PDB file of C-alpha atoms in Angstrom:
ATOM      1  CA  MET A   1       0.000   0.000   0.000  1.00  0.00           C
ATOM      2  CA  THR A   2       1.293   3.456  -0.837  1.00  0.00           C
ATOM      3  CA  PRO A   3       1.068   6.387   1.566  1.00  0.00           C
ATOM      4  CA  ALA A   4      -1.319   8.157  -0.831  1.00  0.00           C
ATOM      5  CA  ALA A   5      -3.609   5.100  -0.867  1.00  0.00           C
ATOM      6  CA  ALA A   6      -3.542   4.882   2.953  1.00  0.00           C
ATOM      7  CA  ILE A   7      -4.444   8.575   3.292  1.00  0.00           C
ATOM      8  CA  ALA A   8      -7.214   8.263   0.691  1.00  0.00           C
ATOM      9  CA  MET A   9      -8.663   5.258   2.567  1.00  0.00           C
ATOM     10  CA  LEU A  10      -8.596   7.165   5.871  1.00  0.00           C
ATOM     11  CA  ASP A  11     -10.196  10.222   4.220  1.00  0.00           C
ATOM     12  CA  ARG A  12     -13.046   8.066   2.870  1.00  0.00           C
ATOM     13  CA  GLN A  13     -13.685   6.466   6.265  1.00  0.00           C
ATOM     14  CA  LEU A  14     -13.615   9.800   8.084  1.00  0.00           C
ATOM     15  CA  SER A  15     -15.956  11.304   5.493  1.00  0.00           C
ATOM     16  CA  ARG A  16     -18.462   8.469   5.997  1.00  0.00           C
ATOM     17  CA  HIS A  17     -18.103   7.743   9.707  1.00  0.00           C
ATOM     18  CA  GLY A  18     -16.210  10.614  11.336  1.00  0.00           C
ATOM     19  CA  GLN A  19     -17.648  13.394  13.417  1.00  0.00           C
ATOM     20  CA  THR A  20     -17.003  17.093  13.186  1.00  0.00           C
ATOM     21  CA  ILE A  21     -14.428  18.370  15.668  1.00  0.00           C
ATOM     22  CA  THR A  22     -12.643  21.688  16.031  1.00  0.00           C
ATOM     23  CA  LEU A  23      -8.929  21.886  16.733  1.00  0.00           C
ATOM     24  CA  ARG A  24      -7.797  24.991  18.615  1.00  0.00           C
ATOM     25  CA  ARG A  25      -4.380  26.430  19.391  1.00  0.00           C
ATOM     26  CA  GLY A  26      -3.965  28.922  22.230  1.00  0.00           C
ATOM     27  CA  PRO A  27      -6.135  29.752  25.232  1.00  0.00           C
ATOM     28  CA  LYS A  28      -9.722  28.455  25.188  1.00  0.00           C
ATOM     29  CA  GLY A  29     -11.265  31.905  24.903  1.00  0.00           C
ATOM     30  CA  ALA A  30      -8.667  33.422  22.572  1.00  0.00           C
ATOM     31  CA  ALA A  31      -7.524  30.780  20.112  1.00  0.00           C
ATOM     32  CA  THR A  32      -4.762  31.837  17.748  1.00  0.00           C
ATOM     33  CA  ALA A  33      -5.747  29.140  15.237  1.00  0.00           C
ATOM     34  CA  THR A  34      -8.856  27.007  14.712  1.00  0.00           C
ATOM     35  CA  LEU A  35      -9.606  24.309  12.186  1.00  0.00           C
ATOM     36  CA  THR A  36     -12.796  22.260  11.828  1.00  0.00           C
ATOM     37  CA  VAL A  37     -12.162  18.721  10.567  1.00  0.00           C
ATOM     38  CA  LYS A  38     -13.665  15.244  10.573  1.00  0.00           C
ATOM     39  CA  GLY A  39     -12.223  12.932  13.204  1.00  0.00           C
ATOM     40  CA  PHE A  40     -12.872   9.502  14.629  1.00  0.00           C
ATOM     41  CA  VAL A  41     -13.295   9.657  18.401  1.00  0.00           C
ATOM     42  CA  THR A  42     -12.990   6.488  20.453  1.00  0.00           C
ATOM     43  CA  GLY A  43     -11.871   5.364  23.885  1.00  0.00           C
ATOM     44  CA  PHE A  44      -8.612   3.564  24.481  1.00  0.00           C
ATOM     45  CA  LYS A  45      -8.483  -0.237  24.632  1.00  0.00           C
ATOM     46  CA  ALA A  46      -8.029  -1.844  28.026  1.00  0.00           C
ATOM     47  CA  ASP A  47      -4.512  -3.028  27.150  1.00  0.00           C
ATOM     48  CA  GLU A  48      -3.513   0.583  26.361  1.00  0.00           C
ATOM     49  CA  ILE A  49      -4.510   1.772  29.851  1.00  0.00           C
ATOM     50  CA  VAL A  50      -1.578   0.546  31.914  1.00  0.00           C
ATOM     51  CA  PRO A  51       0.211   2.146  34.850  1.00  0.00           C
ATOM     52  CA  GLY A  52       2.794   4.634  33.657  1.00  0.00           C
ATOM     53  CA  SER A  53       1.228   5.074  30.205  1.00  0.00           C
ATOM     54  CA  GLY A  54      -0.369   8.404  31.113  1.00  0.00           C
ATOM     55  CA  ILE A  55      -3.688   7.155  29.700  1.00  0.00           C
ATOM     56  CA  SER A  56      -6.817   6.983  31.873  1.00  0.00           C
ATOM     57  CA  GLN A  57     -10.283   5.564  31.270  1.00  0.00           C
ATOM     58  CA  ASN A  58     -11.636   9.088  30.751  1.00  0.00           C
ATOM     59  CA  ASP A  59      -9.239   9.840  27.900  1.00  0.00           C
ATOM     60  CA  ASP A  60     -10.166   9.460  24.246  1.00  0.00           C
ATOM     61  CA  LYS A  61      -8.231   8.842  21.069  1.00  0.00           C
ATOM     62  CA  VAL A  62      -9.006  11.140  18.146  1.00  0.00           C
ATOM     63  CA  ILE A  63      -7.830  10.106  14.686  1.00  0.00           C
ATOM     64  CA  VAL A  64      -7.500  12.759  11.985  1.00  0.00           C
ATOM     65  CA  SER A  65      -6.087  12.738   8.492  1.00  0.00           C
ATOM     66  CA  PRO A  66      -3.023  14.738   7.518  1.00  0.00           C
ATOM     67  CA  SER A  67      -4.910  15.942   4.443  1.00  0.00           C
ATOM     68  CA  SER A  68      -7.414  17.726   6.696  1.00  0.00           C
ATOM     69  CA  LEU A  69      -4.711  19.750   8.445  1.00  0.00           C
ATOM     70  CA  THR A  70      -4.044  22.153   5.598  1.00  0.00           C
ATOM     71  CA  GLY A  71      -3.725  25.558   7.199  1.00  0.00           C
ATOM     72  CA  TRP A  72      -2.890  24.208  10.660  1.00  0.00           C
ATOM     73  CA  PRO A  73       0.265  25.780  12.126  1.00  0.00           C
ATOM     74  CA  GLY A  74       2.817  22.977  12.380  1.00  0.00           C
ATOM     75  CA  ALA A  75       2.735  19.333  11.340  1.00  0.00           C
ATOM     76  CA  SER A  76       0.007  18.270  13.760  1.00  0.00           C
ATOM     77  CA  PRO A  77      -1.820  19.278  16.939  1.00  0.00           C
ATOM     78  CA  GLY A  78       0.016  18.470  20.144  1.00  0.00           C
ATOM     79  CA  ALA A  79       0.319  19.279  23.825  1.00  0.00           C
ATOM     80  CA  ASP A  80      -1.160  22.661  24.737  1.00  0.00           C
ATOM     81  CA  ASP A  81      -3.689  22.474  21.887  1.00  0.00           C
ATOM     82  CA  TRP A  82      -7.411  21.840  22.341  1.00  0.00           C
ATOM     83  CA  CYS A  83      -9.973  19.650  20.627  1.00  0.00           C
ATOM     84  CA  GLU A  84     -13.638  20.645  20.808  1.00  0.00           C
ATOM     85  CA  ILE A  85     -15.833  17.540  20.642  1.00  0.00           C
ATOM     86  CA  ASN A  86     -19.612  17.831  20.929  1.00  0.00           C
ATOM     87  CA  GLY A  87     -19.213  21.354  22.305  1.00  0.00           C
ATOM     88  CA  LYS A  88     -16.827  20.221  25.052  1.00  0.00           C
ATOM     89  CA  PHE A  89     -13.203  21.392  25.205  1.00  0.00           C
ATOM     90  CA  ARG A  90     -10.720  18.533  25.593  1.00  0.00           C
ATOM     91  CA  ALA A  91      -7.012  19.152  26.165  1.00  0.00           C
ATOM     92  CA  VAL A  92      -4.653  17.464  23.730  1.00  0.00           C
ATOM     93  CA  VAL A  93      -2.120  15.547  25.813  1.00  0.00           C
ATOM     94  CA  ILE A  94      -0.036  14.269  22.926  1.00  0.00           C
ATOM     95  CA  GLY A  95      -0.236  14.010  19.165  1.00  0.00           C
ATOM     96  CA  ARG A  96       1.361  10.977  17.535  1.00  0.00           C
ATOM     97  CA  VAL A  97       1.995  10.704  13.829  1.00  0.00           C
ATOM     98  CA  ARG A  98       1.838   7.375  12.043  1.00  0.00           C
ATOM     99  CA  LYS A  99       4.035   7.031   8.979  1.00  0.00           C
ATOM    100  CA  LEU A 100       4.215   4.725   5.998  1.00  0.00           C
ATOM    101  CA  ASN A 101       7.408   4.962   3.938  1.00  0.00           C
ATOM    102  CA  ASP A 102       8.344   8.103   5.919  1.00  0.00           C
ATOM    103  CA  VAL A 103       5.087   9.879   4.980  1.00  0.00           C
ATOM    104  CA  ILE A 104       2.574  10.868   7.667  1.00  0.00           C
ATOM    105  CA  VAL A 105      -0.619   8.910   6.929  1.00  0.00           C
ATOM    106  CA  ARG A 106      -2.609   9.579  10.132  1.00  0.00           C
ATOM    107  CA  ILE A 107      -2.490  11.541  13.359  1.00  0.00           C
ATOM    108  CA  GLU A 108      -3.649  10.108  16.674  1.00  0.00           C
ATOM    109  CA  LEU A 109      -4.412  12.529  19.500  1.00  0.00           C
ATOM    110  CA  GLN A 110      -4.835  11.629  23.151  1.00  0.00           C
ATOM    111  CA  VAL A 111      -7.358  14.032  24.676  1.00  0.00           C
ATOM    112  CA  LYS A 112      -8.398  14.616  28.311  1.00  0.00           C
ATOM    113  CA  GLY A 113     -11.169  16.488  30.018  1.00  0.00           C
TER     114      GLY A 113
END
């Protein structure tokens, strides 16, 4: 599978099954950048919630496509950014990029709150 094919597959799935979320950079009330995208929001699996992992049962994983981040400052959202899901502000703890042949094909965010 090529990186372009992997991104296209993710884009199709997010278009069909994703929900609208808003990424925000800066303070909650005075964001310096906002971007509304489709994301897939899910909880973490039990085997991912282990002592020392920094993941709790109240955290969620948000998957977004790199193609939806056009205009976002930087490669991907990360710590100190916010994700608004269903009108609720969630703090981004960490943003992890997944690569295929050295090309970012998806971004996974851990959100709290």
